[in-house]
PDB file of C-alpha atoms in Angstrom:
ATOM      1  CA  MET A 212       0.000   0.000   0.000  1.00 79.00           C
ATOM      2  CA  ALA A 213       1.077   3.578  -0.622  1.00 92.00           C
ATOM      3  CA  GLU A 214       2.421   5.687   2.205  1.00 97.00           C
ATOM      4  CA  ILE A 215       0.237   8.286   3.925  1.00 97.00           C
ATOM      5  CA  LEU A 216       2.411  11.017   5.403  1.00 98.00           C
ATOM      6  CA  VAL A 217       1.396  12.390   8.798  1.00 98.00           C
ATOM      7  CA  LEU A 218       3.130  15.505  10.094  1.00 98.00           C
ATOM      8  CA  VAL A 219       3.750  14.932  13.805  1.00 97.00           C
ATOM      9  CA  ASP A 220       2.370  17.714  15.994  1.00 96.00           C
ATOM     10  CA  HIS A 221       4.444  17.725  19.172  1.00 94.00           C
ATOM     11  CA  SER A 222       6.133  19.831  21.811  1.00 90.00           C
ATOM     12  CA  ASP A 223       9.723  18.702  22.373  1.00 90.00           C
ATOM     13  CA  GLY A 224       8.664  15.136  21.618  1.00 93.00           C
ATOM     14  CA  ALA A 225       5.401  15.135  23.563  1.00 93.00           C
ATOM     15  CA  VAL A 226       3.040  13.957  20.821  1.00 96.00           C
ATOM     16  CA  ARG A 227      -0.323  15.676  20.815  1.00 94.00           C
ATOM     17  CA  LYS A 228      -3.533  13.661  20.678  1.00 94.00           C
ATOM     18  CA  THR A 229      -4.300  15.089  17.230  1.00 95.00           C
ATOM     19  CA  THR A 230      -1.365  13.167  15.766  1.00 97.00           C
ATOM     20  CA  THR A 231      -2.650   9.851  17.140  1.00 97.00           C
ATOM     21  CA  GLU A 232      -5.988  10.674  15.488  1.00 96.00           C
ATOM     22  CA  LEU A 233      -4.253  11.335  12.157  1.00 98.00           C
ATOM     23  CA  LEU A 234      -2.335   8.057  12.363  1.00 98.00           C
ATOM     24  CA  THR A 235      -5.635   6.263  12.975  1.00 97.00           C
ATOM     25  CA  ILE A 236      -7.172   7.925   9.916  1.00 97.00           C
ATOM     26  CA  ALA A 237      -4.039   7.229   7.845  1.00 97.00           C
ATOM     27  CA  ARG A 238      -4.442   3.493   8.413  1.00 97.00           C
ATOM     28  CA  ARG A 239      -7.759   3.661   6.521  1.00 95.00           C
ATOM     29  CA  LEU A 240      -5.966   5.065   3.508  1.00 96.00           C
ATOM     30  CA  GLY A 241      -2.642   3.236   3.351  1.00 95.00           C
ATOM     31  CA  ASP A 242       0.542   2.757   5.355  1.00 97.00           C
ATOM     32  CA  PRO A 243       1.021   5.547   7.935  1.00 98.00           C
ATOM     33  CA  ALA A 244       4.407   7.258   7.756  1.00 98.00           C
ATOM     34  CA  ALA A 245       5.142   9.878  10.404  1.00 98.00           C
ATOM     35  CA  VAL A 246       7.238  12.936   9.608  1.00 98.00           C
ATOM     36  CA  PHE A 247       8.956  14.145  12.783  1.00 97.00           C
ATOM     37  CA  ILE A 248      10.482  17.617  12.629  1.00 96.00           C
ATOM     38  CA  GLY A 249      12.406  19.109  15.552  1.00 93.00           C
ATOM     39  CA  SER A 250      13.882  17.732  18.760  1.00 92.00           C
ATOM     40  CA  GLY A 251      12.681  15.114  21.229  1.00 93.00           C
ATOM     41  CA  TYR A 252      12.144  12.099  18.971  1.00 95.00           C
ATOM     42  CA  GLN A 253      13.149   9.587  21.645  1.00 95.00           C
ATOM     43  CA  ARG A 254      10.269  10.866  23.742  1.00 95.00           C
ATOM     44  CA  ALA A 255       7.844  10.503  20.812  1.00 97.00           C
ATOM     45  CA  LYS A 256       9.118   7.188  19.477  1.00 96.00           C
ATOM     46  CA  ASP A 257       6.928   4.821  21.495  1.00 97.00           C
ATOM     47  CA  THR A 258       3.740   6.816  20.886  1.00 97.00           C
ATOM     48  CA  LEU A 259       4.228   6.843  17.125  1.00 97.00           C
ATOM     49  CA  ALA A 260       4.941   3.112  17.109  1.00 97.00           C
ATOM     50  CA  SER A 261       1.940   2.236  19.273  1.00 97.00           C
ATOM     51  CA  PHE A 262      -0.456   4.093  16.968  1.00 98.00           C
ATOM     52  CA  GLY A 263       0.662   2.340  13.830  1.00 97.00           C
ATOM     53  CA  ALA A 264       3.411   4.363  12.178  1.00 97.00           C
ATOM     54  CA  GLN A 265       5.082   1.977   9.711  1.00 97.00           C
ATOM     55  CA  LYS A 266       7.852   4.442   8.983  1.00 97.00           C
ATOM     56  CA  VAL A 267       9.261   7.587  10.570  1.00 98.00           C
ATOM     57  CA  TYR A 268      11.056  10.269   8.588  1.00 97.00           C
ATOM     58  CA  LEU A 269      13.347  12.128  10.989  1.00 96.00           C
ATOM     59  CA  ALA A 270      14.319  15.753  10.436  1.00 94.00           C
ATOM     60  CA  GLU A 271      15.944  16.705  13.729  1.00 90.00           C
ATOM     61  CA  ASP A 272      17.907  19.736  12.527  1.00 85.00           C
ATOM     62  CA  PRO A 273      17.267  22.528  15.123  1.00 81.00           C
ATOM     63  CA  GLU A 274      17.293  25.039  12.264  1.00 83.00           C
ATOM     64  CA  LEU A 275      13.919  23.709  11.131  1.00 89.00           C
ATOM     65  CA  THR A 276      12.238  25.010  14.287  1.00 90.00           C
ATOM     66  CA  ASP A 277      14.301  28.169  14.728  1.00 90.00           C
ATOM     67  CA  TYR A 278      12.118  29.891  12.140  1.00 91.00           C
ATOM     68  CA  LEU A 279       8.398  30.121  11.476  1.00 91.00           C
ATOM     69  CA  VAL A 280       6.528  27.548   9.391  1.00 94.00           C
ATOM     70  CA  ALA A 281       8.411  27.921   6.085  1.00 95.00           C
ATOM     71  CA  PRO A 282      11.242  25.441   6.889  1.00 95.00           C
ATOM     72  CA  LYS A 283       8.709  22.821   7.995  1.00 96.00           C
ATOM     73  CA  ALA A 284       6.853  23.201   4.702  1.00 96.00           C
ATOM     74  CA  GLU A 285      10.112  22.763   2.792  1.00 96.00           C
ATOM     75  CA  ALA A 286      11.050  19.703   4.836  1.00 95.00           C
ATOM     76  CA  LEU A 287       7.655  18.103   4.258  1.00 96.00           C
ATOM     77  CA  ALA A 288       7.857  18.867   0.541  1.00 96.00           C
ATOM     78  CA  GLN A 289      11.232  17.137   0.313  1.00 96.00           C
ATOM     79  CA  VAL A 290       9.833  14.081   2.111  1.00 96.00           C
ATOM     80  CA  ALA A 291       6.840  14.014  -0.255  1.00 96.00           C
ATOM     81  CA  GLU A 292       9.061  14.162  -3.327  1.00 94.00           C
ATOM     82  CA  ARG A 293      11.105  11.307  -1.921  1.00 93.00           C
ATOM     83  CA  ALA A 294       8.247   9.072  -0.743  1.00 94.00           C
ATOM     84  CA  THR A 295       5.562   9.827  -3.378  1.00 93.00           C
ATOM     85  CA  PRO A 296       2.746   9.364  -0.827  1.00 97.00           C
ATOM     86  CA  ALA A 297      -0.924   8.809  -1.624  1.00 96.00           C
ATOM     87  CA  ALA A 298      -1.909  11.647   0.732  1.00 98.00           C
ATOM     88  CA  ILE A 299      -0.516  14.005   3.351  1.00 98.00           C
ATOM     89  CA  LEU A 300      -2.376  14.644   6.612  1.00 98.00           C
ATOM     90  CA  LEU A 301      -1.815  17.564   8.995  1.00 98.00           C
ATOM     91  CA  THR A 302      -3.560  18.896  12.091  1.00 96.00           C
ATOM     92  CA  SER A 303      -6.060  21.624  11.280  1.00 93.00           C
ATOM     93  CA  SER A 304      -4.401  24.245  13.475  1.00 90.00           C
ATOM     94  CA  ALA A 305      -3.242  27.702  12.402  1.00 89.00           C
ATOM     95  CA  GLU A 306       0.266  26.341  11.822  1.00 94.00           C
ATOM     96  CA  GLY A 307      -0.959  23.151  10.170  1.00 96.00           C
ATOM     97  CA  LYS A 308      -3.098  25.032   7.675  1.00 96.00           C
ATOM     98  CA  GLU A 309      -0.304  27.448   6.805  1.00 96.00           C
ATOM     99  CA  ILE A 310       2.105  24.569   6.219  1.00 97.00           C
ATOM    100  CA  ALA A 311      -0.541  22.856   4.072  1.00 98.00           C
ATOM    101  CA  GLY A 312      -0.997  25.952   1.919  1.00 97.00           C
ATOM    102  CA  ARG A 313       2.725  26.404   1.367  1.00 97.00           C
ATOM    103  CA  LEU A 314       3.131  22.692   0.680  1.00 97.00           C
ATOM    104  CA  ALA A 315       0.341  22.709  -1.907  1.00 98.00           C
ATOM    105  CA  ILE A 316       2.159  25.407  -3.872  1.00 97.00           C
ATOM    106  CA  LYS A 317       5.478  23.552  -3.697  1.00 97.00           C
ATOM    107  CA  LEU A 318       3.934  20.261  -4.862  1.00 97.00           C
ATOM    108  CA  ASP A 319       1.449  21.825  -7.301  1.00 97.00           C
ATOM    109  CA  ALA A 320      -1.289  19.924  -5.483  1.00 97.00           C
ATOM    110  CA  GLY A 321      -4.778  20.481  -4.130  1.00 97.00           C
ATOM    111  CA  VAL A 322      -5.463  21.120  -0.457  1.00 97.00           C
ATOM    112  CA  LEU A 323      -8.538  20.573   1.728  1.00 97.00           C
ATOM    113  CA  THR A 324      -8.768  22.166   5.177  1.00 94.00           C
ATOM    114  CA  ASP A 325     -10.831  21.583   8.324  1.00 91.00           C
ATOM    115  CA  ALA A 326     -11.927  18.052   7.446  1.00 94.00           C
ATOM    116  CA  VAL A 327     -14.088  16.362  10.068  1.00 92.00           C
ATOM    117  CA  ASP A 328     -13.616  12.918   8.529  1.00 95.00           C
ATOM    118  CA  VAL A 329     -11.474  11.267   5.845  1.00 96.00           C
ATOM    119  CA  VAL A 330     -12.157   7.924   4.178  1.00 95.00           C
ATOM    120  CA  ALA A 331     -10.712   6.013   1.255  1.00 93.00           C
ATOM    121  CA  GLY A 332     -12.339   6.785  -2.087  1.00 90.00           C
ATOM    122  CA  GLU A 333     -13.940   4.138  -4.250  1.00 86.00           C
ATOM    123  CA  ASN A 334     -11.873   2.231  -6.797  1.00 79.00           C
ATOM    124  CA  GLY A 335      -8.617   3.797  -5.679  1.00 73.00           C
ATOM    125  CA  GLY A 336      -9.864   7.288  -6.406  1.00 79.00           C
ATOM    126  CA  GLY A 337      -8.004   8.915  -3.549  1.00 89.00           C
ATOM    127  CA  PRO A 338      -9.195  10.006  -0.087  1.00 96.00           C
ATOM    128  CA  VAL A 339     -12.563  11.714   0.354  1.00 97.00           C
ATOM    129  CA  ALA A 340     -12.826  14.372   3.054  1.00 97.00           C
ATOM    130  CA  THR A 341     -15.972  15.483   4.838  1.00 96.00           C
ATOM    131  CA  GLN A 342     -16.032  19.212   5.566  1.00 92.00           C
ATOM    132  CA  SER A 343     -18.373  21.523   7.427  1.00 83.00           C
ATOM    133  CA  VAL A 344     -18.672  24.699   5.333  1.00 80.00           C
ATOM    134  CA  PHE A 345     -20.403  28.095   5.260  1.00 75.00           C
ATOM    135  CA  ALA A 346     -20.114  28.573   9.024  1.00 66.00           C
ATOM    136  CA  GLY A 347     -21.267  25.025   9.646  1.00 68.00           C
ATOM    137  CA  ASN A 348     -24.506  25.295   7.726  1.00 74.00           C
ATOM    138  CA  TYR A 349     -23.615  22.611   5.177  1.00 82.00           C
ATOM    139  CA  THR A 350     -21.667  19.367   5.165  1.00 89.00           C
ATOM    140  CA  VAL A 351     -19.904  18.426   1.937  1.00 95.00           C
ATOM    141  CA  GLU A 352     -17.680  15.647   0.673  1.00 96.00           C
ATOM    142  CA  ALA A 353     -14.642  16.733  -1.325  1.00 96.00           C
ATOM    143  CA  LYS A 354     -11.586  15.226  -2.954  1.00 96.00           C
ATOM    144  CA  VAL A 355      -8.408  16.597  -4.445  1.00 96.00           C
ATOM    145  CA  THR A 356      -8.223  16.270  -8.230  1.00 94.00           C
ATOM    146  CA  ARG A 357      -4.682  17.547  -8.784  1.00 95.00           C
ATOM    147  CA  GLY A 358      -1.464  16.165  -7.360  1.00 96.00           C
ATOM    148  CA  THR A 359      -0.981  14.610  -3.938  1.00 97.00           C
ATOM    149  CA  PRO A 360      -4.017  15.237  -1.694  1.00 97.00           C
ATOM    150  CA  ILE A 361      -3.084  17.483   1.225  1.00 98.00           C
ATOM    151  CA  ILE A 362      -5.688  17.443   3.991  1.00 98.00           C
ATOM    152  CA  THR A 363      -5.829  19.197   7.350  1.00 97.00           C
ATOM    153  CA  VAL A 364      -8.080  17.436   9.856  1.00 96.00           C
ATOM    154  CA  LYS A 365      -9.879  18.961  12.818  1.00 92.00           C
ATOM    155  CA  PRO A 366      -9.139  17.630  16.312  1.00 90.00           C
ATOM    156  CA  ASN A 367     -11.553  14.920  17.526  1.00 89.00           C
ATOM    157  CA  ALA A 368     -12.363  13.848  13.958  1.00 90.00           C
ATOM    158  CA  ALA A 369     -11.448  10.275  14.910  1.00 92.00           C
ATOM    159  CA  THR A 370     -11.034   8.205  18.046  1.00 91.00           C
ATOM    160  CA  PRO A 371      -7.352   7.241  18.404  1.00 94.00           C
ATOM    161  CA  GLU A 372      -6.901   3.490  18.081  1.00 96.00           C
ATOM    162  CA  GLN A 373      -3.656   1.755  18.891  1.00 96.00           C
ATOM    163  CA  ALA A 374      -2.099  -0.596  16.331  1.00 96.00           C
ATOM    164  CA  PRO A 375       1.423  -1.433  17.549  1.00 96.00           C
ATOM    165  CA  ALA A 376       4.086  -1.392  14.843  1.00 95.00           C
ATOM    166  CA  GLN A 377       7.848  -1.379  14.504  1.00 95.00           C
ATOM    167  CA  PRO A 378       8.510   1.643  12.325  1.00 96.00           C
ATOM    168  CA  VAL A 379      11.506   1.913  10.059  1.00 96.00           C
ATOM    169  CA  GLU A 380      13.415   5.103  10.789  1.00 96.00           C
ATOM    170  CA  GLU A 381      14.892   7.178   7.995  1.00 95.00           C
ATOM    171  CA  LYS A 382      16.944  10.242   8.826  1.00 95.00           C
ATOM    172  CA  LEU A 383      16.672  13.240   6.540  1.00 92.00           C
ATOM    173  CA  ASP A 384      19.170  15.902   5.588  1.00 91.00           C
ATOM    174  CA  VAL A 385      16.848  18.773   4.767  1.00 90.00           C
ATOM    175  CA  ALA A 386      18.059  21.722   2.709  1.00 89.00           C
ATOM    176  CA  VAL A 387      16.414  24.945   3.889  1.00 90.00           C
ATOM    177  CA  SER A 388      16.345  27.870   1.474  1.00 93.00           C
ATOM    178  CA  ASP A 389      17.284  31.426   2.421  1.00 92.00           C
ATOM    179  CA  GLN A 390      13.705  32.519   1.664  1.00 92.00           C
ATOM    180  CA  ALA A 391      12.480  30.238   4.459  1.00 92.00           C
ATOM    181  CA  LYS A 392      14.723  31.976   7.005  1.00 91.00           C
ATOM    182  CA  THR A 393      13.231  35.442   6.839  1.00 92.00           C
ATOM    183  CA  ALA A 394      11.213  35.121  10.082  1.00 92.00           C
ATOM    184  CA  ARG A 395      13.178  33.781  13.056  1.00 91.00           C
ATOM    185  CA  VAL A 396      11.710  32.782  16.401  1.00 90.00           C
ATOM    186  CA  VAL A 397      13.532  34.940  18.956  1.00 90.00           C
ATOM    187  CA  GLU A 398      11.760  33.853  22.133  1.00 89.00           C
ATOM    188  CA  ARG A 399       9.461  31.124  23.408  1.00 85.00           C
ATOM    189  CA  THR A 400       7.412  31.480  26.574  1.00 83.00           C
ATOM    190  CA  ALA A 401       5.594  28.536  28.099  1.00 77.00           C
ATOM    191  CA  ARG A 402       1.868  29.108  28.439  1.00 73.00           C
ATOM    192  CA  THR A 403       0.541  29.134  31.986  1.00 75.00           C
ATOM    193  CA  GLN A 404      -0.860  25.700  32.745  1.00 76.00           C
ATOM    194  CA  THR A 405      -4.454  25.582  33.978  1.00 79.00           C
ATOM    195  CA  GLY A 406      -4.599  21.835  34.494  1.00 86.00           C
ATOM    196  CA  ARG A 407      -7.381  21.622  31.900  1.00 92.00           C
ATOM    197  CA  PRO A 408      -7.070  20.106  28.414  1.00 92.00           C
ATOM    198  CA  ASP A 409      -6.183  22.285  25.451  1.00 91.00           C
ATOM    199  CA  LEU A 410      -9.290  23.988  24.089  1.00 93.00           C
ATOM    200  CA  THR A 411      -8.914  22.864  20.477  1.00 89.00           C
ATOM    201  CA  GLU A 412      -8.107  19.254  21.426  1.00 88.00           C
ATOM    202  CA  ALA A 413     -10.505  18.703  24.325  1.00 93.00           C
ATOM    203  CA  ALA A 414     -13.155  15.987  24.108  1.00 93.00           C
ATOM    204  CA  ILE A 415     -15.466  18.120  26.263  1.00 97.00           C
ATOM    205  CA  VAL A 416     -15.788  21.913  26.226  1.00 98.00           C
ATOM    206  CA  VAL A 417     -17.889  24.097  28.530  1.00 98.00           C
ATOM    207  CA  SER A 418     -18.315  27.646  27.206  1.00 98.00           C
ATOM    208  CA  GLY A 419     -19.828  30.732  28.766  1.00 98.00           C
ATOM    209  CA  GLY A 420     -21.354  33.732  27.040  1.00 97.00           C
ATOM    210  CA  ARG A 421     -23.008  37.050  27.746  1.00 96.00           C
ATOM    211  CA  GLY A 422     -25.440  35.340  30.115  1.00 96.00           C
ATOM    212  CA  VAL A 423     -22.622  34.598  32.577  1.00 97.00           C
ATOM    213  CA  GLY A 424     -22.749  38.261  33.545  1.00 96.00           C
ATOM    214  CA  SER A 425     -19.221  38.969  34.806  1.00 97.00           C
ATOM    215  CA  ALA A 426     -15.668  37.681  35.038  1.00 97.00           C
ATOM    216  CA  GLU A 427     -16.288  36.496  38.585  1.00 97.00           C
ATOM    217  CA  ASN A 428     -19.323  34.498  37.497  1.00 96.00           C
ATOM    218  CA  PHE A 429     -17.193  32.444  35.120  1.00 97.00           C
ATOM    219  CA  ALA A 430     -16.344  30.412  38.222  1.00 97.00           C
ATOM    220  CA  VAL A 431     -19.549  28.397  37.703  1.00 98.00           C
ATOM    221  CA  VAL A 432     -18.451  27.572  34.134  1.00 98.00           C
ATOM    222  CA  GLU A 433     -14.988  26.559  35.329  1.00 97.00           C
ATOM    223  CA  ALA A 434     -16.436  24.416  38.122  1.00 97.00           C
ATOM    224  CA  LEU A 435     -18.572  22.415  35.692  1.00 98.00           C
ATOM    225  CA  ALA A 436     -15.627  22.079  33.311  1.00 97.00           C
ATOM    226  CA  ASP A 437     -13.410  20.742  36.096  1.00 97.00           C
ATOM    227  CA  ALA A 438     -16.078  18.248  37.162  1.00 97.00           C
ATOM    228  CA  LEU A 439     -16.251  16.967  33.572  1.00 97.00           C
ATOM    229  CA  GLY A 440     -12.508  17.101  32.907  1.00 96.00           C
ATOM    230  CA  ALA A 441     -13.271  19.649  30.205  1.00 97.00           C
ATOM    231  CA  ALA A 442     -11.727  22.739  28.651  1.00 97.00           C
ATOM    232  CA  VAL A 443     -13.264  26.172  29.155  1.00 97.00           C
ATOM    233  CA  GLY A 444     -14.345  28.332  26.240  1.00 97.00           C
ATOM    234  CA  ALA A 445     -16.053  31.702  25.876  1.00 97.00           C
ATOM    235  CA  SER A 446     -18.138  33.555  23.334  1.00 97.00           C
ATOM    236  CA  ARG A 447     -16.963  36.729  21.624  1.00 96.00           C
ATOM    237  CA  ALA A 448     -19.337  38.794  23.747  1.00 96.00           C
ATOM    238  CA  ALA A 449     -17.751  37.402  26.909  1.00 97.00           C
ATOM    239  CA  VAL A 450     -14.147  37.988  25.857  1.00 97.00           C
ATOM    240  CA  ASP A 451     -14.897  41.444  24.409  1.00 96.00           C
ATOM    241  CA  SER A 452     -16.385  42.349  27.791  1.00 96.00           C
ATOM    242  CA  GLY A 453     -13.113  41.351  29.440  1.00 97.00           C
ATOM    243  CA  TRP A 454     -14.650  38.469  31.369  1.00 97.00           C
ATOM    244  CA  TYR A 455     -12.338  35.799  29.941  1.00 97.00           C
ATOM    245  CA  PRO A 456      -9.051  35.842  27.970  1.00 94.00           C
ATOM    246  CA  HIS A 457      -9.282  36.089  24.174  1.00 94.00           C
ATOM    247  CA  ALA A 458      -7.204  32.909  23.862  1.00 92.00           C
ATOM    248  CA  TYR A 459     -10.331  30.975  24.897  1.00 95.00           C
ATOM    249  CA  GLN A 460     -12.747  32.508  22.411  1.00 97.00           C
ATOM    250  CA  VAL A 461     -14.734  29.991  20.376  1.00 96.00           C
ATOM    251  CA  GLY A 462     -16.120  31.221  17.070  1.00 93.00           C
ATOM    252  CA  GLN A 463     -15.414  32.446  13.579  1.00 86.00           C
ATOM    253  CA  THR A 464     -12.918  35.016  14.844  1.00 88.00           C
ATOM    254  CA  GLY A 465     -11.648  32.745  17.611  1.00 91.00           C
ATOM    255  CA  LYS A 466     -10.879  29.048  17.815  1.00 91.00           C
ATOM    256  CA  THR A 467     -12.740  26.223  16.142  1.00 88.00           C
ATOM    257  CA  VAL A 468     -13.527  23.199  18.290  1.00 92.00           C
ATOM    258  CA  SER A 469     -15.065  19.809  17.525  1.00 90.00           C
ATOM    259  CA  PRO A 470     -15.449  18.045  20.870  1.00 93.00           C
ATOM    260  CA  GLN A 471     -17.547  15.024  21.658  1.00 93.00           C
ATOM    261  CA  LEU A 472     -19.599  17.209  24.029  1.00 97.00           C
ATOM    262  CA  TYR A 473     -20.067  20.983  23.897  1.00 98.00           C
ATOM    263  CA  VAL A 474     -21.936  22.789  26.675  1.00 98.00           C
ATOM    264  CA  ALA A 475     -23.029  26.337  25.783  1.00 98.00           C
ATOM    265  CA  ALA A 476     -24.031  28.299  28.873  1.00 98.00           C
ATOM    266  CA  GLY A 477     -25.589  31.729  28.464  1.00 97.00           C
ATOM    267  CA  ILE A 478     -24.720  31.819  24.750  1.00 97.00           C
ATOM    268  CA  SER A 479     -27.419  33.020  22.358  1.00 95.00           C
ATOM    269  CA  GLY A 480     -26.063  31.119  19.352  1.00 93.00           C
ATOM    270  CA  ALA A 481     -25.129  33.888  16.920  1.00 91.00           C
ATOM    271  CA  ILE A 482     -23.683  32.713  13.600  1.00 89.00           C
ATOM    272  CA  GLN A 483     -20.203  33.913  14.636  1.00 89.00           C
ATOM    273  CA  HIS A 484     -20.165  31.501  17.560  1.00 94.00           C
ATOM    274  CA  ARG A 485     -21.875  28.661  15.735  1.00 91.00           C
ATOM    275  CA  ALA A 486     -19.124  28.674  13.111  1.00 87.00           C
ATOM    276  CA  GLY A 487     -16.622  27.681  15.783  1.00 90.00           C
ATOM    277  CA  MET A 488     -18.473  24.794  17.423  1.00 93.00           C
ATOM    278  CA  GLN A 489     -21.169  23.467  15.099  1.00 89.00           C
ATOM    279  CA  THR A 490     -19.251  20.296  14.274  1.00 88.00           C
ATOM    280  CA  SER A 491     -19.380  19.190  17.938  1.00 92.00           C
ATOM    281  CA  ARG A 492     -20.831  15.677  18.241  1.00 91.00           C
ATOM    282  CA  THR A 493     -23.316  16.521  21.027  1.00 96.00           C
ATOM    283  CA  ILE A 494     -24.397  20.062  21.946  1.00 97.00           C
ATOM    284  CA  VAL A 495     -26.071  20.972  25.231  1.00 98.00           C
ATOM    285  CA  ALA A 496     -27.467  24.495  25.633  1.00 97.00           C
ATOM    286  CA  VAL A 497     -28.405  26.281  28.858  1.00 98.00           C
ATOM    287  CA  ASN A 498     -30.183  29.603  28.378  1.00 97.00           C
ATOM    288  CA  LYS A 499     -33.028  31.387  30.130  1.00 96.00           C
ATOM    289  CA  ASP A 500     -34.346  32.656  26.775  1.00 96.00           C
ATOM    290  CA  ALA A 501     -36.438  29.860  25.283  1.00 96.00           C
ATOM    291  CA  GLU A 502     -36.232  31.585  21.866  1.00 95.00           C
ATOM    292  CA  ALA A 503     -32.435  31.720  21.760  1.00 96.00           C
ATOM    293  CA  PRO A 504     -31.079  30.485  18.384  1.00 95.00           C
ATOM    294  CA  ILE A 505     -28.697  28.091  20.155  1.00 96.00           C
ATOM    295  CA  PHE A 506     -31.640  25.760  20.855  1.00 96.00           C
ATOM    296  CA  GLU A 507     -32.145  25.224  17.110  1.00 93.00           C
ATOM    297  CA  MET A 508     -28.863  23.327  16.906  1.00 92.00           C
ATOM    298  CA  ALA A 509     -28.718  21.828  20.389  1.00 95.00           C
ATOM    299  CA  ASP A 510     -29.179  18.107  20.946  1.00 96.00           C
ATOM    300  CA  PHE A 511     -30.302  18.833  24.505  1.00 97.00           C
ATOM    301  CA  GLY A 512     -31.555  22.134  25.872  1.00 97.00           C
ATOM    302  CA  VAL A 513     -32.281  23.481  29.335  1.00 97.00           C
ATOM    303  CA  VAL A 514     -34.351  26.658  29.629  1.00 97.00           C
ATOM    304  CA  GLY A 515     -33.212  28.177  32.887  1.00 97.00           C
ATOM    305  CA  ASP A 516     -30.750  30.408  34.697  1.00 97.00           C
ATOM    306  CA  LEU A 517     -27.230  29.039  34.196  1.00 97.00           C
ATOM    307  CA  HIS A 518     -26.307  30.231  37.703  1.00 97.00           C
ATOM    308  CA  THR A 519     -28.816  27.708  39.032  1.00 97.00           C
ATOM    309  CA  VAL A 520     -28.476  24.950  36.438  1.00 97.00           C
ATOM    310  CA  LEU A 521     -24.671  24.708  36.240  1.00 98.00           C
ATOM    311  CA  PRO A 522     -24.026  24.414  40.006  1.00 97.00           C
ATOM    312  CA  GLN A 523     -26.711  21.715  40.213  1.00 97.00           C
ATOM    313  CA  ALA A 524     -25.104  19.806  37.342  1.00 97.00           C
ATOM    314  CA  THR A 525     -21.648  20.195  38.904  1.00 97.00           C
ATOM    315  CA  HIS A 526     -22.914  18.909  42.252  1.00 97.00           C
ATOM    316  CA  GLU A 527     -24.646  15.904  40.669  1.00 96.00           C
ATOM    317  CA  ILE A 528     -21.603  14.992  38.541  1.00 96.00           C
ATOM    318  CA  THR A 529     -19.294  15.285  41.549  1.00 96.00           C
ATOM    319  CA  GLU A 530     -21.611  13.123  43.651  1.00 95.00           C
ATOM    320  CA  ARG A 531     -21.782  10.401  40.982  1.00 94.00           C
ATOM    321  CA  LYS A 532     -18.025  10.414  40.545  1.00 89.00           C
ATOM    322  CA  GLY A 533     -17.751   9.752  44.270  1.00 81.00           C
TER     323      GLY A 533
END
């Protein structure tokens, strides 16, 4: 079977859950081949093997991560030219999508972004991606018709499934052009850890909106999130009011999430917010306005004051967890 390249998303070798999802999807399409760029491979090695990587292309030159995304795109292009893969999968993050765009130009190939599922096409016709488009109002199936398919996949598009393998390792000597070195990373600062999962990767997200009422009142949203082991999100109205940091905004001008469970508390459901969470598997809405648009898309809805409903839910969940 043809190789399916998967760009490993990691932090100093700590492989993110999104990569294990991509390796799971890659096994539907062909033989998964991980492309590891940067340092820390020994830390990542066992994870990549346990999720089915048949091969690992190693590009451990520090220069590849000393600059912004351009060197990574060049490295991936050189791997693709060497391996002639049937498809290339990347995480649908800001960096992943920029690498995909640059890579598509280098390979003269088509690119699909924000896929929520990828399956093998009929009769060897190449992978077919499912996308949620027009702010989540339509679901379409699409395929690349030119060159090697390049697809970025949203987090939580697949459940990671282990398939232990013994990958062959191939070290790469990547040539980085001068054009790729025009934007250097001069400083890295570790983000303050909250103890909660990353918003874009979380299986459960609890978000608060205008109905929360104040920054202090976000404590009820955080309490429910902690009881569920969830990430915390916020609507644009909430972050614009200064109640929660902009880094946690969910929506068209914020982050896009696709969790298994999304709880919208005090969020009306404006199109801007819906665009960022509509691909969630199960949506629960809590709003005291029975006519709020969020109820049109919710799988379960509670008409009531979130300041009463959320603490009750938190208490019940805590009690059942023992």
